[in-house]
């Protein structure tokens, strides 16, 4: 009788243990991003979090922290590396490794079809970025295409389509050399500050415009900017990443769960991103912003000057990875 009871108890313990899947207990994570609640990225992340919760039987619960509540993207990058924050969606800062500027290569792509090939899981760019970030204890697991970059200004520049004409305007750029050099080659004087302080700079007149964002991002500057130049200087692609040690601790099944879910999310985003960009430009017009369009000749002149004068600097800083990505386009 005692043996029967013991055997029964052992069976019950095994059932309880294995029914928990690959998780011994519920894990609570944090994920941050740069936009406000209810934005497109926020809605996609909420759907992702719900999917992960369902597929893991509630063993992985992820709290969403929108609107930079966890800190500026460069700050959170370090927090993820140290394991203080589990996941993040956004761009990478280049303070620790300048090679990460590869993702911001100016005029690397000029159309949405090109972007779909270059900025995606499994591409040469994605693989190189993953290699760079592993040295920071970060695992890149997906991405979210945002928009093509443009310039927002408080005043109309001189001959905006001619990069050889000095604009005599100081504009904010991200504190990343490729953006600084690009602004100079297009005729502007760059002033590197983070997005957090850029709006204040526009209000005080410290800067007369911004480079480093796109139409959707500039919608929050209503009444401050009056001109938008869709130069397509870079393609904004927010990487989705997590702490590398945390990633290594996941089962192969859960790793596949994340990468498959993020691949599907990226595909859905690409299906609507171009239309949303067009809609954002229309919203800028409705706010009273004048959109300055460019001819093919003007675009070609801007691209040629930047590629001629900025790309060699990037090649020197990034190394063979730059050529590998450019050649794989």
mmCIF file of C-alpha atoms in Angstrom:
data_model
loop_
_atom_site.group_PDB
_atom_site.id
_atom_site.type_symbol
_atom_site.label_atom_id
_atom_site.label_comp_id
_atom_site.label_asym_id
_atom_site.label_seq_id
_atom_site.Cartn_x
_atom_site.Cartn_y
_atom_site.Cartn_z
ATOM 1 C CA UNK A 1 0.000 0.000 0.000
ATOM 2 C CA UNK A 2 2.809 2.407 0.931
ATOM 3 C CA UNK A 3 4.593 1.663 -2.326
ATOM 4 C CA UNK A 4 1.415 2.438 -4.244
ATOM 5 C CA UNK A 5 1.005 5.766 -2.478
ATOM 6 C CA UNK A 6 4.641 6.692 -3.121
ATOM 7 C CA UNK A 7 4.365 5.739 -6.795
ATOM 8 C CA UNK A 8 1.193 7.798 -7.148
ATOM 9 C CA UNK A 9 2.821 10.835 -5.555
ATOM 10 C CA UNK A 10 5.824 10.538 -7.845
ATOM 11 C CA UNK A 11 3.559 10.421 -10.885
ATOM 12 C CA UNK A 12 1.691 13.510 -9.710
ATOM 13 C CA UNK A 13 4.958 15.382 -9.167
ATOM 14 C CA UNK A 14 6.149 14.482 -12.653
ATOM 15 C CA UNK A 15 2.875 15.664 -14.179
ATOM 16 C CA UNK A 16 3.069 18.980 -12.357
ATOM 17 C CA UNK A 17 6.717 19.450 -13.316
ATOM 18 C CA UNK A 18 6.369 18.691 -17.014
ATOM 19 C CA UNK A 19 3.080 20.545 -17.452
ATOM 20 C CA UNK A 20 4.998 23.745 -16.842
ATOM 21 C CA UNK A 21 6.781 23.382 -20.213
ATOM 22 C CA UNK A 22 10.249 24.872 -20.380
ATOM 23 C CA UNK A 23 9.675 27.362 -17.518
ATOM 24 C CA UNK A 24 9.946 26.479 -13.867
ATOM 25 C CA UNK A 25 8.213 29.705 -12.843
ATOM 26 C CA UNK A 26 6.621 32.800 -14.352
ATOM 27 C CA UNK A 27 9.108 35.334 -15.693
ATOM 28 C CA UNK A 28 8.306 39.055 -15.669
ATOM 29 C CA UNK A 29 10.131 41.131 -18.265
ATOM 30 C CA UNK A 30 10.174 44.755 -19.387
ATOM 31 C CA UNK A 31 10.175 46.018 -22.962
ATOM 32 C CA UNK A 32 10.503 49.668 -23.931
ATOM 33 C CA UNK A 33 10.036 51.721 -27.084
ATOM 34 C CA UNK A 34 10.142 55.359 -28.178
ATOM 35 C CA UNK A 35 6.550 56.141 -29.145
ATOM 36 C CA UNK A 36 3.395 57.000 -27.190
ATOM 37 C CA UNK A 37 0.671 54.511 -26.154
ATOM 38 C CA UNK A 38 -1.678 53.748 -29.029
ATOM 39 C CA UNK A 39 0.947 54.374 -31.723
ATOM 40 C CA UNK A 40 1.560 51.832 -34.478
ATOM 41 C CA UNK A 41 4.631 50.346 -32.798
ATOM 42 C CA UNK A 42 2.890 50.279 -29.430
ATOM 43 C CA UNK A 43 -0.038 48.331 -30.885
ATOM 44 C CA UNK A 44 2.285 45.848 -32.593
ATOM 45 C CA UNK A 45 4.285 45.313 -29.404
ATOM 46 C CA UNK A 46 1.089 44.734 -27.427
ATOM 47 C CA UNK A 47 0.034 42.087 -29.936
ATOM 48 C CA UNK A 48 3.498 40.488 -29.661
ATOM 49 C CA UNK A 49 3.386 40.448 -25.865
ATOM 50 C CA UNK A 50 -0.056 38.831 -25.898
ATOM 51 C CA UNK A 51 1.150 36.229 -28.395
ATOM 52 C CA UNK A 52 4.169 35.335 -26.260
ATOM 53 C CA UNK A 53 1.995 35.109 -23.166
ATOM 54 C CA UNK A 54 -0.453 32.766 -24.889
ATOM 55 C CA UNK A 55 2.160 30.528 -26.491
ATOM 56 C CA UNK A 56 4.136 30.133 -23.252
ATOM 57 C CA UNK A 57 1.040 29.464 -21.192
ATOM 58 C CA UNK A 58 1.617 32.658 -19.231
ATOM 59 C CA UNK A 59 5.167 31.706 -18.275
ATOM 60 C CA UNK A 60 6.657 34.823 -19.905
ATOM 61 C CA UNK A 61 4.855 38.063 -19.059
ATOM 62 C CA UNK A 62 6.208 41.268 -20.571
ATOM 63 C CA UNK A 63 5.322 44.757 -19.340
ATOM 64 C CA UNK A 64 5.391 47.495 -21.977
ATOM 65 C CA UNK A 65 7.044 50.847 -21.216
ATOM 66 C CA UNK A 66 6.286 53.312 -24.048
ATOM 67 C CA UNK A 67 7.461 56.863 -24.756
ATOM 68 C CA UNK A 68 11.039 56.432 -23.492
ATOM 69 C CA UNK A 69 9.850 55.782 -19.938
ATOM 70 C CA UNK A 70 12.862 53.529 -19.407
ATOM 71 C CA UNK A 71 15.218 56.222 -20.686
ATOM 72 C CA UNK A 72 16.614 57.482 -23.975
ATOM 73 C CA UNK A 73 17.389 54.729 -26.498
ATOM 74 C CA UNK A 74 21.150 54.979 -25.932
ATOM 75 C CA UNK A 75 20.637 54.679 -22.169
ATOM 76 C CA UNK A 76 18.312 51.692 -22.462
ATOM 77 C CA UNK A 77 20.797 50.018 -24.781
ATOM 78 C CA UNK A 78 23.237 49.851 -21.873
ATOM 79 C CA UNK A 79 20.507 48.772 -19.457
ATOM 80 C CA UNK A 80 19.642 45.841 -21.714
ATOM 81 C CA UNK A 81 23.314 44.906 -21.948
ATOM 82 C CA UNK A 82 23.531 44.778 -18.147
ATOM 83 C CA UNK A 83 20.221 42.906 -17.811
ATOM 84 C CA UNK A 84 18.361 45.731 -16.050
ATOM 85 C CA UNK A 85 15.869 45.787 -18.926
ATOM 86 C CA UNK A 86 15.054 42.601 -20.819
ATOM 87 C CA UNK A 87 13.955 43.929 -24.238
ATOM 88 C CA UNK A 88 13.815 47.098 -26.289
ATOM 89 C CA UNK A 89 12.603 48.386 -29.665
ATOM 90 C CA UNK A 90 14.491 51.284 -31.218
ATOM 91 C CA UNK A 91 17.695 52.470 -32.849
ATOM 92 C CA UNK A 92 21.181 51.847 -31.498
ATOM 93 C CA UNK A 93 23.591 54.459 -30.192
ATOM 94 C CA UNK A 94 27.176 54.425 -31.438
ATOM 95 C CA UNK A 95 29.005 55.562 -28.284
ATOM 96 C CA UNK A 96 30.285 52.069 -27.460
ATOM 97 C CA UNK A 97 30.891 50.821 -30.999
ATOM 98 C CA UNK A 98 30.987 53.199 -33.986
ATOM 99 C CA UNK A 99 30.451 50.289 -36.349
ATOM 100 C CA UNK A 100 26.796 50.210 -35.306
ATOM 101 C CA UNK A 101 26.383 53.292 -37.547
ATOM 102 C CA UNK A 102 26.149 50.757 -40.367
ATOM 103 C CA UNK A 103 22.368 50.716 -39.879
ATOM 104 C CA UNK A 104 22.216 54.481 -40.519
ATOM 105 C CA UNK A 105 24.250 54.462 -43.730
ATOM 106 C CA UNK A 106 22.903 57.443 -45.701
ATOM 107 C CA UNK A 107 21.131 56.664 -48.956
ATOM 108 C CA UNK A 108 21.787 52.938 -48.568
ATOM 109 C CA UNK A 109 18.314 52.299 -49.983
ATOM 110 C CA UNK A 110 16.013 54.641 -51.878
ATOM 111 C CA UNK A 111 12.763 52.686 -52.221
ATOM 112 C CA UNK A 112 10.539 50.502 -50.078
ATOM 113 C CA UNK A 113 11.303 47.483 -52.266
ATOM 114 C CA UNK A 114 15.018 47.949 -51.581
ATOM 115 C CA UNK A 115 14.346 48.439 -47.878
ATOM 116 C CA UNK A 116 12.474 45.123 -47.701
ATOM 117 C CA UNK A 117 15.577 43.323 -48.996
ATOM 118 C CA UNK A 118 18.198 45.152 -46.928
ATOM 119 C CA UNK A 119 16.436 45.805 -43.618
ATOM 120 C CA UNK A 120 15.083 42.413 -42.642
ATOM 121 C CA UNK A 121 15.883 39.261 -40.693
ATOM 122 C CA UNK A 122 18.547 37.217 -42.460
ATOM 123 C CA UNK A 123 19.915 40.068 -44.595
ATOM 124 C CA UNK A 124 23.614 40.950 -44.692
ATOM 125 C CA UNK A 125 22.896 44.128 -42.716
ATOM 126 C CA UNK A 126 20.898 42.304 -40.056
ATOM 127 C CA UNK A 127 23.585 39.657 -39.627
ATOM 128 C CA UNK A 128 26.389 42.215 -39.310
ATOM 129 C CA UNK A 129 24.439 44.251 -36.761
ATOM 130 C CA UNK A 130 23.797 41.086 -34.758
ATOM 131 C CA UNK A 131 27.543 40.365 -34.695
ATOM 132 C CA UNK A 132 28.392 43.889 -33.540
ATOM 133 C CA UNK A 133 25.786 43.879 -30.771
ATOM 134 C CA UNK A 134 26.730 40.482 -29.360
ATOM 135 C CA UNK A 135 29.949 42.155 -28.203
ATOM 136 C CA UNK A 136 27.713 44.368 -26.045
ATOM 137 C CA UNK A 137 25.846 41.359 -24.603
ATOM 138 C CA UNK A 138 22.826 42.137 -26.771
ATOM 139 C CA UNK A 139 20.924 39.714 -28.996
ATOM 140 C CA UNK A 140 19.210 41.225 -32.050
ATOM 141 C CA UNK A 141 16.093 39.182 -32.733
ATOM 142 C CA UNK A 142 13.951 41.270 -35.080
ATOM 143 C CA UNK A 143 13.142 44.656 -36.510
ATOM 144 C CA UNK A 144 10.356 47.118 -37.242
ATOM 145 C CA UNK A 145 10.526 49.300 -40.404
ATOM 146 C CA UNK A 146 9.489 52.877 -39.662
ATOM 147 C CA UNK A 147 10.008 55.379 -42.500
ATOM 148 C CA UNK A 148 12.465 57.180 -44.736
ATOM 149 C CA UNK A 149 14.225 60.100 -43.113
ATOM 150 C CA UNK A 150 13.649 63.733 -43.969
ATOM 151 C CA UNK A 151 14.487 67.251 -42.819
ATOM 152 C CA UNK A 152 12.046 69.402 -40.824
ATOM 153 C CA UNK A 153 12.675 73.171 -40.788
ATOM 154 C CA UNK A 154 11.273 76.323 -39.246
ATOM 155 C CA UNK A 155 12.278 78.383 -42.307
ATOM 156 C CA UNK A 156 12.594 77.706 -46.012
ATOM 157 C CA UNK A 157 16.215 76.995 -46.992
ATOM 158 C CA UNK A 158 18.030 78.514 -49.931
ATOM 159 C CA UNK A 159 17.788 76.302 -53.022
ATOM 160 C CA UNK A 160 16.789 73.186 -51.000
ATOM 161 C CA UNK A 161 17.447 70.764 -53.871
ATOM 162 C CA UNK A 162 21.029 71.903 -54.436
ATOM 163 C CA UNK A 163 23.472 70.351 -51.928
ATOM 164 C CA UNK A 164 26.258 72.698 -53.045
ATOM 165 C CA UNK A 165 24.432 75.825 -51.879
ATOM 166 C CA UNK A 166 25.068 76.697 -48.185
ATOM 167 C CA UNK A 167 21.749 76.903 -46.367
ATOM 168 C CA UNK A 168 23.093 79.058 -43.524
ATOM 169 C CA UNK A 169 20.954 77.060 -41.085
ATOM 170 C CA UNK A 170 21.821 75.129 -37.929
ATOM 171 C CA UNK A 171 19.859 71.907 -37.630
ATOM 172 C CA UNK A 172 19.689 69.215 -34.992
ATOM 173 C CA UNK A 173 21.128 65.825 -35.894
ATOM 174 C CA UNK A 174 21.485 62.666 -33.778
ATOM 175 C CA UNK A 175 24.905 62.452 -32.065
ATOM 176 C CA UNK A 176 26.130 60.044 -34.734
ATOM 177 C CA UNK A 177 28.868 61.037 -37.191
ATOM 178 C CA UNK A 178 27.112 59.798 -40.316
ATOM 179 C CA UNK A 179 24.197 62.160 -39.659
ATOM 180 C CA UNK A 180 26.543 65.067 -38.928
ATOM 181 C CA UNK A 181 28.468 64.524 -42.158
ATOM 182 C CA UNK A 182 25.295 64.052 -44.179
ATOM 183 C CA UNK A 183 23.858 67.337 -42.921
ATOM 184 C CA UNK A 184 27.053 69.167 -43.884
ATOM 185 C CA UNK A 185 27.126 67.645 -47.354
ATOM 186 C CA UNK A 186 23.520 68.773 -47.894
ATOM 187 C CA UNK A 187 24.475 72.333 -46.991
ATOM 188 C CA UNK A 188 23.456 72.579 -43.323
ATOM 189 C CA UNK A 189 25.388 73.151 -40.112
ATOM 190 C CA UNK A 190 24.781 70.153 -37.819
ATOM 191 C CA UNK A 191 24.196 70.448 -34.096
ATOM 192 C CA UNK A 192 24.285 66.959 -32.485
ATOM 193 C CA UNK A 193 21.758 66.519 -29.661
ATOM 194 C CA UNK A 194 19.374 63.709 -28.736
ATOM 195 C CA UNK A 195 15.719 63.754 -29.764
ATOM 196 C CA UNK A 196 14.756 64.424 -26.133
ATOM 197 C CA UNK A 197 16.253 67.926 -26.271
ATOM 198 C CA UNK A 198 15.572 68.670 -29.933
ATOM 199 C CA UNK A 199 12.090 70.125 -29.436
ATOM 200 C CA UNK A 200 13.430 72.525 -26.819
ATOM 201 C CA UNK A 201 16.162 73.540 -29.241
ATOM 202 C CA UNK A 202 13.581 74.375 -31.911
ATOM 203 C CA UNK A 203 11.439 76.382 -29.497
ATOM 204 C CA UNK A 204 14.368 78.452 -28.253
ATOM 205 C CA UNK A 205 15.787 79.002 -31.733
ATOM 206 C CA UNK A 206 19.006 77.197 -30.875
ATOM 207 C CA UNK A 207 18.391 75.120 -34.011
ATOM 208 C CA UNK A 208 16.275 75.879 -37.071
ATOM 209 C CA UNK A 209 15.432 72.354 -38.025
ATOM 210 C CA UNK A 210 16.025 68.645 -37.597
ATOM 211 C CA UNK A 211 17.512 65.755 -39.519
ATOM 212 C CA UNK A 212 17.318 62.176 -38.266
ATOM 213 C CA UNK A 213 13.560 61.665 -38.147
ATOM 214 C CA UNK A 214 10.720 61.247 -40.609
ATOM 215 C CA UNK A 215 7.234 62.553 -41.274
ATOM 216 C CA UNK A 216 5.533 60.497 -38.555
ATOM 217 C CA UNK A 217 8.078 61.563 -35.966
ATOM 218 C CA UNK A 218 7.765 65.230 -36.888
ATOM 219 C CA UNK A 219 3.987 65.286 -36.412
ATOM 220 C CA UNK A 220 4.630 66.066 -32.764
ATOM 221 C CA UNK A 221 6.205 69.393 -33.754
ATOM 222 C CA UNK A 222 2.954 71.051 -34.826
ATOM 223 C CA UNK A 223 3.234 74.806 -34.981
ATOM 224 C CA UNK A 224 7.027 74.665 -34.667
ATOM 225 C CA UNK A 225 8.158 73.359 -38.046
ATOM 226 C CA UNK A 226 6.869 74.878 -41.282
ATOM 227 C CA UNK A 227 8.748 72.966 -43.981
ATOM 228 C CA UNK A 228 9.402 69.291 -44.603
ATOM 229 C CA UNK A 229 11.985 67.983 -47.055
ATOM 230 C CA UNK A 230 11.555 64.240 -47.824
ATOM 231 C CA UNK A 231 15.200 63.745 -48.820
ATOM 232 C CA UNK A 232 15.202 60.038 -47.856
ATOM 233 C CA UNK A 233 18.646 60.486 -46.300
ATOM 234 C CA UNK A 234 18.362 57.229 -44.335
ATOM 235 C CA UNK A 235 15.950 54.396 -43.662
ATOM 236 C CA UNK A 236 14.666 54.190 -40.111
ATOM 237 C CA UNK A 237 14.502 50.587 -38.902
ATOM 238 C CA UNK A 238 14.049 49.939 -35.212
ATOM 239 C CA UNK A 239 15.819 46.813 -34.064
ATOM 240 C CA UNK A 240 14.134 44.566 -31.533
ATOM 241 C CA UNK A 241 16.629 43.108 -29.115
ATOM 242 C CA UNK A 242 17.100 41.505 -25.715
ATOM 243 C CA UNK A 243 19.804 40.758 -23.189
ATOM 244 C CA UNK A 244 22.099 38.073 -24.621
ATOM 245 C CA UNK A 245 22.344 36.067 -21.389
ATOM 246 C CA UNK A 246 18.564 36.007 -21.171
ATOM 247 C CA UNK A 247 18.361 34.802 -24.763
ATOM 248 C CA UNK A 248 20.830 32.006 -24.104
ATOM 249 C CA UNK A 249 18.735 30.896 -21.143
ATOM 250 C CA UNK A 250 15.651 30.378 -23.300
ATOM 251 C CA UNK A 251 14.822 26.974 -24.699
ATOM 252 C CA UNK A 252 15.238 26.452 -28.428
ATOM 253 C CA UNK A 253 11.454 26.321 -28.678
ATOM 254 C CA UNK A 254 11.050 29.722 -27.069
ATOM 255 C CA UNK A 255 13.838 31.243 -29.153
ATOM 256 C CA UNK A 256 12.023 30.084 -32.276
ATOM 257 C CA UNK A 257 8.765 31.448 -30.863
ATOM 258 C CA UNK A 258 10.282 34.931 -30.606
ATOM 259 C CA UNK A 259 12.042 34.994 -33.983
ATOM 260 C CA UNK A 260 9.023 33.613 -35.861
ATOM 261 C CA UNK A 261 6.647 36.050 -34.164
ATOM 262 C CA UNK A 262 8.925 38.995 -34.933
ATOM 263 C CA UNK A 263 9.389 37.924 -38.531
ATOM 264 C CA UNK A 264 5.622 37.826 -38.959
ATOM 265 C CA UNK A 265 5.278 41.229 -37.279
ATOM 266 C CA UNK A 266 7.893 42.746 -39.604
ATOM 267 C CA UNK A 267 6.096 41.338 -42.637
ATOM 268 C CA UNK A 268 2.786 42.836 -41.496
ATOM 269 C CA UNK A 269 4.468 46.166 -40.849
ATOM 270 C CA UNK A 270 6.080 46.307 -44.296
ATOM 271 C CA UNK A 271 2.638 45.705 -45.808
ATOM 272 C CA UNK A 272 1.317 48.988 -44.381
ATOM 273 C CA UNK A 273 4.413 51.129 -43.662
ATOM 274 C CA UNK A 274 4.638 52.885 -47.031
ATOM 275 C CA UNK A 275 0.972 53.861 -46.956
ATOM 276 C CA UNK A 276 1.341 55.093 -43.376
ATOM 277 C CA UNK A 277 4.326 57.222 -44.396
ATOM 278 C CA UNK A 278 2.270 58.837 -47.160
ATOM 279 C CA UNK A 279 -0.542 59.438 -44.676
ATOM 280 C CA UNK A 280 1.903 61.065 -42.230
ATOM 281 C CA UNK A 281 3.112 63.466 -44.917
ATOM 282 C CA UNK A 282 -0.512 64.407 -45.624
ATOM 283 C CA UNK A 283 -1.041 65.036 -41.921
ATOM 284 C CA UNK A 284 1.950 67.373 -41.936
ATOM 285 C CA UNK A 285 0.339 69.297 -44.784
ATOM 286 C CA UNK A 286 -2.887 69.501 -42.788
ATOM 287 C CA UNK A 287 -0.865 71.043 -39.962
ATOM 288 C CA UNK A 288 0.227 73.786 -42.328
ATOM 289 C CA UNK A 289 3.640 72.363 -43.154
ATOM 290 C CA UNK A 290 4.867 72.962 -46.703
ATOM 291 C CA UNK A 291 6.344 69.803 -48.218
ATOM 292 C CA UNK A 292 9.160 70.573 -50.643
ATOM 293 C CA UNK A 293 9.430 67.888 -53.319
ATOM 294 C CA UNK A 294 12.571 67.131 -55.330
ATOM 295 C CA UNK A 295 13.203 66.215 -58.946
ATOM 296 C CA UNK A 296 15.052 63.043 -59.866
ATOM 297 C CA UNK A 297 18.060 65.179 -60.821
ATOM 298 C CA UNK A 298 18.096 66.888 -57.423
ATOM 299 C CA UNK A 299 17.839 63.572 -55.585
ATOM 300 C CA UNK A 300 20.649 62.121 -57.665
ATOM 301 C CA UNK A 301 22.874 65.123 -56.857
ATOM 302 C CA UNK A 302 22.258 64.802 -53.106
ATOM 303 C CA UNK A 303 22.905 61.069 -53.145
ATOM 304 C CA UNK A 304 26.069 61.383 -55.218
ATOM 305 C CA UNK A 305 27.603 64.029 -52.968
ATOM 306 C CA UNK A 306 26.858 62.151 -49.753
ATOM 307 C CA UNK A 307 27.997 58.791 -51.082
ATOM 308 C CA UNK A 308 31.202 60.326 -52.436
ATOM 309 C CA UNK A 309 32.132 62.178 -49.248
ATOM 310 C CA UNK A 310 30.495 60.245 -46.389
ATOM 311 C CA UNK A 311 30.668 56.604 -47.431
ATOM 312 C CA UNK A 312 34.517 56.460 -47.393
ATOM 313 C CA UNK A 313 34.475 57.641 -43.769
ATOM 314 C CA UNK A 314 31.952 54.957 -42.878
ATOM 315 C CA UNK A 315 33.961 52.298 -44.707
ATOM 316 C CA UNK A 316 37.036 53.243 -42.689
ATOM 317 C CA UNK A 317 35.183 53.162 -39.353
ATOM 318 C CA UNK A 318 33.100 50.049 -40.005
ATOM 319 C CA UNK A 319 35.549 47.950 -41.991
ATOM 320 C CA UNK A 320 34.792 45.009 -44.289
ATOM 321 C CA UNK A 321 31.205 44.795 -43.009
ATOM 322 C CA UNK A 322 30.415 48.047 -44.833
ATOM 323 C CA UNK A 323 31.463 46.675 -48.204
ATOM 324 C CA UNK A 324 29.670 43.414 -47.506
ATOM 325 C CA UNK A 325 26.374 45.177 -46.879
ATOM 326 C CA UNK A 326 26.690 47.678 -49.716
ATOM 327 C CA UNK A 327 27.626 44.909 -52.122
ATOM 328 C CA UNK A 328 24.728 42.705 -51.046
ATOM 329 C CA UNK A 329 22.022 45.269 -51.817
#
